[in-house]
Amino acid sequence: MSGAGLLHRRVALTGSVLGAVLVALDGTVLTIAQPALQRDLGASLAQVQWTSTGYLIAVASLLVFAGRLGDRYGHRQLFAYGMLGFAAASAGIGFAPGVGWVIGLRIAQGVCGALLQPATLGMLRAAYPPDRLGMPIALRTSAIGVAAAAGPLIGGVLTAHLGWRSVFFLGVLPAVAIALLVLLVRDREPAARPRTAGLDPGGALLLGSALACLVTALVAVPGRSAGAVLATGGACAAGAAFVVHERRTAHPLLSPALLASPVVAAALGILLSASAALFGTLFTATYFMQDVLGLDPLDTALRMLPTALCMVLAAPLSAVLLRRFGARATTSAGMALMAAGVFGFGRLDTSATRLAIGACALAMGTGFGTVMVSATEVLVRRAAPGEAGVAGGLQQTAMNVGPTLGVATATTLLASGTDFVASMGVTLTVLAALVVAVGATALRLPGGTRAAAEVPRPTTE
């Protein structure tokens, strides 16, 4: 490989890793800073919740369309502009005079996050050969795990010593720096990038509406409000209209070949269920350890630290396993570990020891890190180069909707009983069963190195 090609590859990997880290870090530090933000701005609890919900709705509804924009105009450009916008919105929140400004800027931040997140995978798909994607994706996954582990600690320190506004200034300079680097190091062969047929704005609007309604419904489900029913109806109506539109339009947003692939469907389902189970369990575990075992937030975080650490360590190992055993065996093993960890945590009670909690956290982190790399690698690799952004958008959509689904499921099931420990057992059994059921679809994934190397050739119009 030429020196220029190697430089472009390194810049793509650096941008992908740092972009994913900054987005992950932003979400974790915000959670820690929200109580101080509420007190300082005199906001209500509902307003503070909208600082997260508004972001989630914006990002989830635009991810796939943003991926299509990257496929058409270039992932590097979209990534850089998304990062600059993300940095500008972060700085604006740091200077916000009221909670209304914070909510509005968080929505703007969600729009920019939607632009850059699919591009973090699209850049890798464009820079690396299909059979070499495993390790770059693994490094990206490990970095996200580091951010997830370090975020609460960094957020706590900054909020305690410099105030909640400081957490939003944290990533501004790094975001600007990596955006400028990606813009300056240009691809010398832009003409070689495949062109997608069209943007399909009608399909993007319908899909975005369906996903926005779905996220709204999931957020509202625990309260059993009328809004949840209306949002669910809206999601179904918009989803049905999207299917009809995609069948009739000449250039659909989602390629029929991509959607018809059982491998792609399996990978998306696996990512959705795994992220739902992990975050639903973490949500439940937090209340169990603080309200039942009487631990403080720091002790709680330390006991669940193996989840993030094992995710970091499992990601590069899974890339090696992928090349040796294929996606089918690697993903199946990861899902089995996840199910064991979630189910095991559901069997804990007031006598739970540090070792028992750590063992469950270890299994969940190892399983999730493995699944995230293997399923993502399959999903992005199976897409033709001209659809890498859409594939990345689908992956990011699953990873954004999954946690919301898991927390909504956990909240609803926990509220249905009077004894928390008993309700926790039911909740985590349901989540573990979801992992087992969806994990069976891993049998559709490539079974070995030869099958894993098969990549659909891009079609020409």
XYZ file of C-alpha atoms in Angstrom:
461
model
C 0.000 0.000 0.000
C 1.244 3.527 -0.827
C 2.090 6.013 1.886
C -0.898 8.168 0.944
C -3.244 5.182 1.103
C -1.891 4.187 4.507
C -2.348 7.756 5.776
C -5.967 7.832 4.581
C -6.616 4.501 6.296
C -5.132 5.709 9.567
C -7.117 8.940 9.445
C -10.317 6.995 8.768
C -9.628 4.720 11.746
C -8.708 7.647 14.008
C -11.817 9.580 13.019
C -14.057 6.545 13.458
C -12.690 5.749 16.913
C -12.612 9.299 18.268
C -16.014 10.157 16.802
C -17.610 7.135 18.451
C -15.831 7.876 21.735
C -16.922 11.523 21.883
C -20.571 10.615 21.255
C -20.467 7.830 23.863
C -18.680 10.057 26.378
C -21.190 12.867 25.865
C -24.082 10.599 26.833
C -22.457 9.142 29.943
C -21.193 12.419 31.395
C -24.589 14.037 30.807
C -26.271 11.440 33.016
C -23.999 12.392 35.905
C -24.428 16.137 35.310
C -28.245 16.175 35.039
C -29.036 16.660 38.768
C -26.710 19.657 38.993
C -28.120 21.031 35.731
C -31.647 20.738 37.138
C -30.758 22.617 40.313
C -28.802 25.371 38.582
C -31.416 26.108 35.913
C -34.467 25.551 38.124
C -35.775 22.922 35.709
C -38.432 20.300 36.292
C -37.684 16.592 36.128
C -39.641 16.313 32.871
C -37.551 19.093 31.311
C -34.326 17.379 32.360
C -35.545 14.090 30.878
C -36.124 15.884 27.578
C -32.432 16.790 27.409
C -31.907 13.057 26.797
C -35.169 12.190 25.051
C -34.940 15.060 22.545
C -31.437 14.002 21.563
C -32.459 10.353 21.219
C -35.474 11.119 19.020
C -33.412 13.378 16.736
C -30.560 10.950 16.301
C -32.664 7.799 15.891
C -34.954 9.328 13.275
C -32.134 10.557 11.027
C -29.447 7.866 11.175
C -30.423 5.901 8.061
C -30.951 9.011 5.915
C -27.649 10.412 7.145
C -26.020 7.171 6.065
C -27.491 7.609 2.597
C -26.129 11.181 2.474
C -22.688 9.809 3.308
C -22.954 7.180 0.587
C -23.811 9.859 -1.940
C -21.578 12.775 -0.946
C -18.769 11.117 0.977
C -18.496 9.792 4.515
C -15.463 11.897 5.381
C -17.200 15.166 4.553
C -20.368 14.243 6.409
C -18.367 13.040 9.398
C -16.370 16.264 9.561
C -19.409 18.539 9.279
C -21.267 16.440 11.827
C -18.357 16.688 14.253
C -18.111 20.464 13.826
C -21.840 20.829 14.408
C -21.673 18.509 17.416
C -18.862 20.605 18.891
C -20.741 23.863 18.263
C -23.899 22.519 19.929
C -21.859 21.261 22.901
C -20.265 24.661 23.380
C -23.674 26.307 23.082
C -25.084 24.091 25.842
C -22.176 25.098 28.048
C -23.290 28.740 27.709
C -27.066 28.073 27.733
C -29.023 30.535 29.929
C -32.019 28.249 30.490
C -33.208 24.670 30.187
C -35.167 25.462 27.012
C -31.906 26.348 25.299
C -30.341 23.139 26.592
C -33.177 21.023 25.160
C -33.068 22.799 21.799
C -29.308 22.498 21.516
C -29.425 18.840 22.553
C -31.835 18.215 19.667
C -29.407 20.024 17.347
C -26.643 17.888 18.799
C -28.727 14.816 17.983
C -29.020 15.925 14.359
C -25.243 16.338 14.137
C -24.716 13.034 15.924
C -26.899 11.363 13.297
C -24.696 12.819 10.560
C -21.441 11.555 12.003
C -22.334 8.174 13.533
C -23.024 6.172 10.331
C -19.964 7.812 8.791
C -17.736 6.282 11.495
C -18.555 2.881 9.986
C -18.840 4.098 6.382
C -15.284 5.441 6.503
C -14.001 2.078 7.691
C -15.904 0.204 4.971
C -14.395 2.507 2.332
C -10.853 2.395 3.738
C -10.414 -1.320 4.532
C -10.860 -4.475 2.454
C -13.979 -6.431 3.515
C -11.962 -9.263 5.062
C -9.942 -6.805 7.181
C -12.819 -4.922 8.789
C -12.911 -6.982 11.987
C -10.003 -5.400 13.844
C -10.846 -1.733 13.015
C -14.411 -2.336 14.214
C -13.011 -4.055 17.296
C -10.809 -1.062 18.109
C -13.817 1.204 17.712
C -15.849 -1.024 20.029
C -13.081 -1.158 22.641
C -12.840 2.627 22.605
C -16.591 2.914 23.195
C -16.178 0.571 26.168
C -13.433 2.770 27.595
C -15.667 5.816 27.202
C -18.552 4.022 28.908
C -16.319 3.099 31.845
C -14.580 6.466 32.162
C -17.595 8.686 31.427
C -19.279 8.570 34.859
C -15.961 9.164 36.633
C -14.986 12.067 34.370
C -18.468 13.554 34.588
C -18.477 13.274 38.363
C -15.098 14.948 38.774
C -15.892 17.791 36.368
C -19.345 18.424 37.818
C -18.054 18.415 41.384
C -15.111 20.763 40.783
C -15.980 22.857 37.705
C -19.773 22.655 37.455
C -22.105 20.874 35.041
C -21.317 23.212 32.157
C -17.749 21.949 32.015
C -18.843 18.481 30.852
C -20.129 19.982 27.601
C -16.860 21.785 26.905
C -14.937 18.525 27.365
C -15.135 17.298 23.786
C -15.243 20.599 21.871
C -11.551 20.947 21.013
C -10.981 17.226 20.235
C -14.056 17.241 17.960
C -12.851 20.296 16.047
C -9.344 18.864 15.741
C -10.420 15.491 14.320
C -12.921 17.157 11.965
C -10.218 19.404 10.519
C -7.828 16.461 10.203
C -10.392 14.443 8.247
C -11.111 17.414 5.968
C -7.444 18.154 5.325
C -6.430 14.592 4.487
C -8.405 14.180 1.289
C -8.988 11.018 -0.647
C -7.077 11.311 -3.920
C -9.510 9.031 -5.757
C -12.975 10.451 -5.030
C -14.231 9.336 -8.433
C -13.845 5.707 -7.359
C -16.563 6.087 -4.725
C -19.769 4.349 -5.812
C -22.747 6.604 -6.389
C -26.092 5.826 -4.878
C -29.151 6.279 -7.076
C -31.095 8.869 -5.111
C -31.787 10.249 -1.658
C -35.482 9.253 -1.425
C -36.567 12.156 0.834
C -40.112 10.771 1.057
C -38.851 7.460 2.398
C -36.493 9.266 4.769
C -39.386 11.348 6.143
C -41.615 8.306 6.689
C -38.877 6.196 8.255
C -37.757 9.074 10.456
C -41.346 9.644 11.603
C -41.788 5.952 12.396
C -38.575 5.817 14.428
C -39.320 9.088 16.225
C -42.759 7.785 17.217
C -41.264 4.456 18.270
C -38.693 6.080 20.553
C -41.369 8.377 22.007
C -43.605 5.368 22.682
C -40.808 3.430 24.379
C -39.918 6.386 26.585
C -43.587 6.857 27.559
C -44.446 3.156 28.059
C -43.427 2.930 31.751
C -45.905 5.701 32.604
C -48.695 3.964 30.661
C -49.810 7.342 29.309
C -52.151 8.053 26.425
C -49.156 9.547 24.657
C -47.573 6.090 24.493
C -50.654 4.723 22.741
C -50.738 7.601 20.259
C -47.016 7.313 19.578
C -47.325 3.562 19.023
C -50.158 4.141 16.565
C -48.104 6.782 14.792
C -45.116 4.430 14.549
C -47.288 1.676 13.031
C -48.954 4.040 10.551
C -45.700 5.668 9.448
C -43.996 2.271 9.238
C -46.761 0.859 7.028
C -46.654 3.948 4.807
C -42.881 3.590 4.547
C -43.160 -0.023 3.369
C -45.727 0.956 0.714
C -43.595 3.898 -0.417
C -40.410 1.826 -0.657
C -42.133 -0.760 -2.843
C -43.340 1.897 -5.287
C -40.396 4.274 -5.539
C -37.747 3.758 -8.190
C -34.848 4.462 -5.834
C -35.751 3.305 -2.305
C -33.902 4.512 0.760
C -33.298 0.930 1.855
C -32.122 -1.363 -0.899
C -34.414 -4.402 -1.360
C -31.317 -6.589 -1.726
C -29.996 -5.343 1.620
C -33.289 -5.822 3.451
C -33.980 -9.209 1.853
C -30.694 -10.613 3.113
C -31.333 -12.985 6.049
C -27.800 -12.238 7.243
C -28.513 -8.510 7.520
C -31.847 -9.119 9.285
C -30.175 -11.502 11.739
C -27.324 -9.086 12.486
C -29.737 -6.204 13.147
C -31.942 -8.338 15.397
C -28.920 -9.538 17.340
C -27.615 -6.008 17.899
C -31.060 -4.786 18.949
C -31.711 -7.602 21.420
C -28.190 -7.613 22.867
C -28.205 -3.865 23.538
C -31.739 -4.082 24.977
C -30.724 -6.876 27.346
C -27.506 -5.176 28.455
C -28.991 -1.763 29.206
C -32.164 -3.209 30.705
C -29.991 -5.270 33.046
C -27.724 -2.347 33.940
C -30.789 -0.242 34.729
C -32.200 -2.988 36.961
C -28.830 -3.695 38.581
C -28.393 -0.057 39.591
C -31.617 -0.072 41.608
C -30.897 -3.516 43.036
C -27.470 -2.577 44.344
C -28.448 0.843 45.671
C -31.987 0.239 46.989
C -31.701 -3.423 48.022
C -28.038 -3.907 48.897
C -27.637 -0.316 50.146
C -24.514 0.488 48.108
C -23.603 4.051 47.201
C -23.244 5.132 43.525
C -19.457 4.698 43.527
C -19.621 1.149 44.924
C -22.329 0.356 42.396
C -20.182 1.610 39.524
C -17.145 -0.329 40.763
C -19.055 -3.600 41.017
C -20.340 -3.231 37.466
C -16.965 -2.074 36.126
C -16.117 -5.579 34.784
C -18.872 -5.098 32.189
C -17.083 -2.210 30.508
C -13.590 -3.640 31.027
C -14.505 -7.015 29.548
C -16.200 -5.285 26.631
C -12.911 -3.488 25.946
C -10.887 -6.718 26.119
C -13.371 -8.914 24.259
C -13.628 -6.677 21.198
C -10.133 -7.286 19.731
C -10.286 -10.949 20.734
C -13.556 -11.366 18.864
C -11.923 -9.964 15.713
C -9.373 -12.798 15.910
C -12.126 -15.360 16.535
C -14.077 -14.013 13.581
C -11.220 -14.714 11.201
C -10.667 -18.183 12.597
C -14.159 -19.502 13.303
C -16.497 -17.197 11.393
C -19.386 -15.006 12.519
C -21.820 -17.828 13.283
C -19.783 -19.475 16.039
C -18.380 -16.203 17.412
C -21.768 -14.480 17.646
C -23.490 -17.557 19.077
C -20.862 -17.792 21.819
C -21.259 -14.092 22.614
C -25.042 -14.321 22.831
C -24.787 -17.393 25.063
C -22.444 -15.543 27.428
C -24.774 -12.542 27.495
C -27.813 -14.681 28.246
C -25.933 -16.462 31.061
C -24.864 -13.160 32.627
C -28.338 -11.606 32.461
C -30.069 -14.740 33.727
C -27.490 -15.158 36.493
C -27.988 -11.605 37.705
C -31.701 -12.287 37.919
C -31.001 -15.075 40.411
C -29.211 -12.761 42.885
C -30.819 -11.721 46.171
C -29.908 -9.830 49.342
C -27.023 -12.250 50.008
C -25.335 -11.455 46.698
C -21.553 -11.262 47.012
C -19.107 -9.057 45.151
C -17.822 -12.170 43.368
C -21.292 -13.189 42.156
C -22.067 -9.706 40.857
C -18.663 -9.496 39.194
C -19.103 -12.853 37.478
C -22.424 -11.767 35.959
C -20.952 -8.426 34.900
C -17.975 -10.215 33.347
C -20.202 -12.526 31.300
C -22.372 -9.652 30.080
C -19.431 -7.446 29.089
C -17.560 -10.235 27.330
C -20.665 -11.374 25.491
C -21.740 -7.890 24.465
C -18.279 -6.872 23.252
C -18.078 -10.034 21.162
C -21.551 -9.642 19.676
C -21.123 -5.951 18.906
C -17.991 -6.578 16.863
C -19.125 -9.729 15.064
C -22.647 -8.581 14.151
C -21.457 -5.104 13.140
C -18.661 -6.553 11.009
C -21.098 -8.816 9.200
C -23.646 -6.040 8.668
C -21.189 -3.476 7.287
C -19.244 -6.004 5.221
C -22.366 -7.448 3.595
C -23.332 -4.028 2.275
C -22.035 -2.944 -1.101
C -19.564 -0.021 -0.867
C -22.256 2.374 -2.126
C -24.559 1.336 0.733
C -22.051 1.283 3.579
C -23.515 4.448 5.098
C -27.052 3.057 5.087
C -25.757 -0.150 6.685
C -23.973 1.946 9.313
C -27.173 3.919 9.865
C -29.121 0.706 10.436
C -26.485 -0.509 12.906
C -26.542 2.767 14.816
C -30.350 2.769 14.820
C -30.374 -0.673 16.423
C -27.802 0.474 18.983
C -29.878 3.561 19.860
C -33.330 1.940 19.934
C -32.169 -1.224 21.721
C -31.211 0.420 25.034
C -34.484 2.376 25.068
C -36.404 -0.856 24.502
C -34.480 -2.612 27.268
C -35.006 0.137 29.846
C -38.712 0.422 28.944
C -39.137 -3.342 29.334
C -37.304 -3.378 32.652
C -39.222 -0.399 34.030
C -42.582 -1.894 33.076
C -41.859 -5.357 34.504
C -40.274 -4.036 37.701
C -43.325 -1.856 38.359
C -45.680 -4.824 37.964
C -44.623 -6.458 41.253
C -44.387 -5.444 44.897
C -41.186 -7.303 45.799
C -38.206 -5.886 43.925
C -36.018 -9.000 44.075
C -38.804 -11.207 42.737
C -39.644 -8.670 40.026
C -35.967 -8.446 39.113
C -35.884 -12.209 38.610
C -38.839 -12.054 36.226
C -37.457 -9.021 34.378
C -34.019 -10.443 33.738
C -35.407 -13.857 32.842
C -37.465 -12.165 30.128
C -34.420 -10.257 28.850
C -32.279 -13.401 28.897
C -34.996 -15.277 26.990
C -35.001 -12.488 24.399
C -31.256 -12.937 23.910
C -31.622 -16.718 23.542
C -34.538 -16.444 21.103
C -32.891 -13.849 18.860
C -29.499 -15.487 19.296
C -30.816 -18.502 17.405
C -30.782 -16.358 14.258
C -26.968 -16.354 14.480
C -27.233 -19.656 12.597
C -27.941 -17.527 9.513
C -24.565 -15.799 9.767
C -21.487 -16.935 7.796
C -20.120 -20.122 9.286
C -16.405 -19.925 8.523
C -13.630 -17.927 6.939
C -14.624 -18.898 3.422
C -18.281 -17.986 3.935
C -17.296 -14.898 5.854
C -15.257 -13.690 2.939
C -18.219 -13.690 0.608
C -19.281 -10.135 -0.093
C -22.092 -9.145 -2.421
C -20.794 -7.278 -5.435
C -22.181 -3.784 -5.931
C -24.887 -3.687 -8.545
C -24.910 -1.194 -11.390
C -27.940 0.653 -12.593
